[in-house]
Short mmCIF file of C-alpha atoms in Angstrom, two decimals:
data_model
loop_
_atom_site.label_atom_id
_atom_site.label_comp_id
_atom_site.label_asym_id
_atom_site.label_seq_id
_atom_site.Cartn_x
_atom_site.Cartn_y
_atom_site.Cartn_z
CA UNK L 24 -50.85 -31.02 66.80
CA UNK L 25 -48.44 -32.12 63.97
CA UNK L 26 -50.90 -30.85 61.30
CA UNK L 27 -51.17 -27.33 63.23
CA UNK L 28 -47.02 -27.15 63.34
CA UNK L 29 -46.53 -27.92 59.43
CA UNK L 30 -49.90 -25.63 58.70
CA UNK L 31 -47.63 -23.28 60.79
CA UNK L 32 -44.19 -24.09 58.89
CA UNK L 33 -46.05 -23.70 55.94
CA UNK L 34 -47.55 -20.25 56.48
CA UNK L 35 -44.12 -18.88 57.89
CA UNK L 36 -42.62 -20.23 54.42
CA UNK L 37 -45.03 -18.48 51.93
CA UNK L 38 -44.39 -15.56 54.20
CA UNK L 39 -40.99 -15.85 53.54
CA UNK L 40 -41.71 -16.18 49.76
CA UNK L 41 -43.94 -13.16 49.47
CA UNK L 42 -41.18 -10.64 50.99
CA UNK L 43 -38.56 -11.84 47.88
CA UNK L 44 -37.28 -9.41 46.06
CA UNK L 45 -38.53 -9.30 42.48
CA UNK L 46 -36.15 -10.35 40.15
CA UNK L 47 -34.16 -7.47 38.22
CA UNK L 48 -35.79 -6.95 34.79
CA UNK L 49 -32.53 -7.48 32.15
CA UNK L 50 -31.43 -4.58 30.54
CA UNK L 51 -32.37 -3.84 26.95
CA UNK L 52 -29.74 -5.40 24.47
CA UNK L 53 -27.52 -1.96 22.66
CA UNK L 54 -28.34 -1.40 19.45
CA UNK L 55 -25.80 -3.59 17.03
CA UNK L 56 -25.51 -0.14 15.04
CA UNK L 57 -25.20 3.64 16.47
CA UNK L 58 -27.58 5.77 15.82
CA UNK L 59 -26.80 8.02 13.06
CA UNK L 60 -27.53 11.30 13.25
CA UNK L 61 -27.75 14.60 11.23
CA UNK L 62 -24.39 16.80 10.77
CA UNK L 63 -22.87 19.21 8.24
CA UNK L 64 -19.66 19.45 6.16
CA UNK L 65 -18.98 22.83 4.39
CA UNK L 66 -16.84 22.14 1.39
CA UNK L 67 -14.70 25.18 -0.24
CA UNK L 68 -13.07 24.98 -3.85
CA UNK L 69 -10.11 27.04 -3.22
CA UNK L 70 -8.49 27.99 0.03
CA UNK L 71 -9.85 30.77 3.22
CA UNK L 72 -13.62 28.76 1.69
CA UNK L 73 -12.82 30.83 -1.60
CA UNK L 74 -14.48 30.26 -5.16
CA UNK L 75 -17.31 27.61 -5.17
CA UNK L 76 -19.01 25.99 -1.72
CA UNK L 77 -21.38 23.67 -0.32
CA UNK L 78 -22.93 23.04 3.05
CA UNK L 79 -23.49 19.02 3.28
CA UNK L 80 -26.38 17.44 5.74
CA UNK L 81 -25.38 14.41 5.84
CA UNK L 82 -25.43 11.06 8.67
CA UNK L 83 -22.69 9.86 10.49
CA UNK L 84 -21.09 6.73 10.25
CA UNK L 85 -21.69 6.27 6.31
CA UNK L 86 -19.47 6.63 3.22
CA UNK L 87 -20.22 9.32 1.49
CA UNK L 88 -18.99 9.44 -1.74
CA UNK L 89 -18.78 13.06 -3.54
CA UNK L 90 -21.04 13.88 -6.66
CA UNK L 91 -22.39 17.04 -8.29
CA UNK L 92 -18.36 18.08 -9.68
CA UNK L 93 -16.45 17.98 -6.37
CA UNK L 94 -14.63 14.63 -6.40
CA UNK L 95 -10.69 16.01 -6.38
CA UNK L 96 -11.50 19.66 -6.47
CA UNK L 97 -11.67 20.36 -2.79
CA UNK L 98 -9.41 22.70 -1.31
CA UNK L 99 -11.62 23.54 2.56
CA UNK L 100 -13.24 20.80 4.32
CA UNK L 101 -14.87 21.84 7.98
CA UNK L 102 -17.36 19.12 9.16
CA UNK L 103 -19.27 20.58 12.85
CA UNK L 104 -18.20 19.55 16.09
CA UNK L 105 -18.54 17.19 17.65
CA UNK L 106 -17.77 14.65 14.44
CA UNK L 107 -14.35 13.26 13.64
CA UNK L 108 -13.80 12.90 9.72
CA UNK L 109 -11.99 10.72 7.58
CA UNK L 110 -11.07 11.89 3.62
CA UNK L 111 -10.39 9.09 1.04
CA UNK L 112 -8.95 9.64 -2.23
CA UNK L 113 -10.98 6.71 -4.01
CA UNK L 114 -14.88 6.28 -3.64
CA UNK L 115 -16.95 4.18 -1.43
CA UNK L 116 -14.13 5.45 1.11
CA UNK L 117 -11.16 3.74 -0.16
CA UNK L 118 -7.78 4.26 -1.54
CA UNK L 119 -5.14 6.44 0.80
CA UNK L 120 -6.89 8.32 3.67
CA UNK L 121 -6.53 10.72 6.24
CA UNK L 122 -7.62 10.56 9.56
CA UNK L 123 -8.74 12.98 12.10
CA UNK L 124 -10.69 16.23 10.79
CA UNK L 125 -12.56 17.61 13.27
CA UNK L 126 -14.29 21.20 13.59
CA UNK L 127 -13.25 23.95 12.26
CA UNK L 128 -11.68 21.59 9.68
CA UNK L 129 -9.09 23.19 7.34
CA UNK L 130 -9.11 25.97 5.12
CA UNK L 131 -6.33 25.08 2.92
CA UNK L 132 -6.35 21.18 2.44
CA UNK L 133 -2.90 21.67 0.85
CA UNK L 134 -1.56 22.17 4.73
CA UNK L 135 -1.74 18.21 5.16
CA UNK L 136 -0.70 17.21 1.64
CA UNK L 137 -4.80 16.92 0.57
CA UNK L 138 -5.84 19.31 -1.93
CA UNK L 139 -7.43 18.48 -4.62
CA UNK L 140 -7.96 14.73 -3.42
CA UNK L 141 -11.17 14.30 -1.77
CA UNK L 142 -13.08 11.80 -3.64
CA UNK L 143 -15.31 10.36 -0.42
CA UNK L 144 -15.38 11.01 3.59
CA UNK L 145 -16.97 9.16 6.67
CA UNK L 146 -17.67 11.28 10.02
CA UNK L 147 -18.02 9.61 13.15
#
């Protein structure tokens, strides 16, 4: 009879086992970097996005530094919602900066003391 009670005790046990829960699978580790995607900057030579422009496709969250003659020219700077942008007066995103651009941007730069300065910009 003692073998038939712990064959028993036994049974009910693995019983017990079976109707566990799984465990929770853990939750995919976040990305050390966000994902970057596509936006666009229109830049304007002179004020009201007069004179010379340029629509920019760039990635967000990278230094862009300006080329092709617009480094301290800039006079319009209206990145798209919903980006934030920051304007440096150095490049590689250094020197004095100004924070906060966000869509439409500004049509005269000069309004916050920035025209003519732009020499790189991150958008976040």
């Amino acid at each position: 009879m003692k073998t038939s009670a712990i064959a028993s005790t036994l049974i009910a046990l693995l019983g017990f086992a079976a109707a566990a829960p799984a465990p929770e699978p853990e939750p995919s580790p976040e990305p050390a970097v966000a994902k970057r995607a596509p936006y666009n900057v229109f830049i304007g030579e002179h004020s009201n996005w007069g004179g010379r422009n340029e629509l920019l496709t760039l990635n967000t969250a990278v230094c862009h530094t300006l080329g092709n003659g617009w480094p301290g020219i800039i006079t319009a700077f209206g990145p798209d919602a919903p980006v934030v942008c920051t304007i440096f007066d150095r490049p590689g995103c250094t020197g004095s900066q100004f924070h906060g651009i966000t869509n439409p941007g500004y049509s005269n730069l000069n309004a916050i003391g920035w025209n003519d300065r732009i020499s790189s910009f991150r958008c976040v």
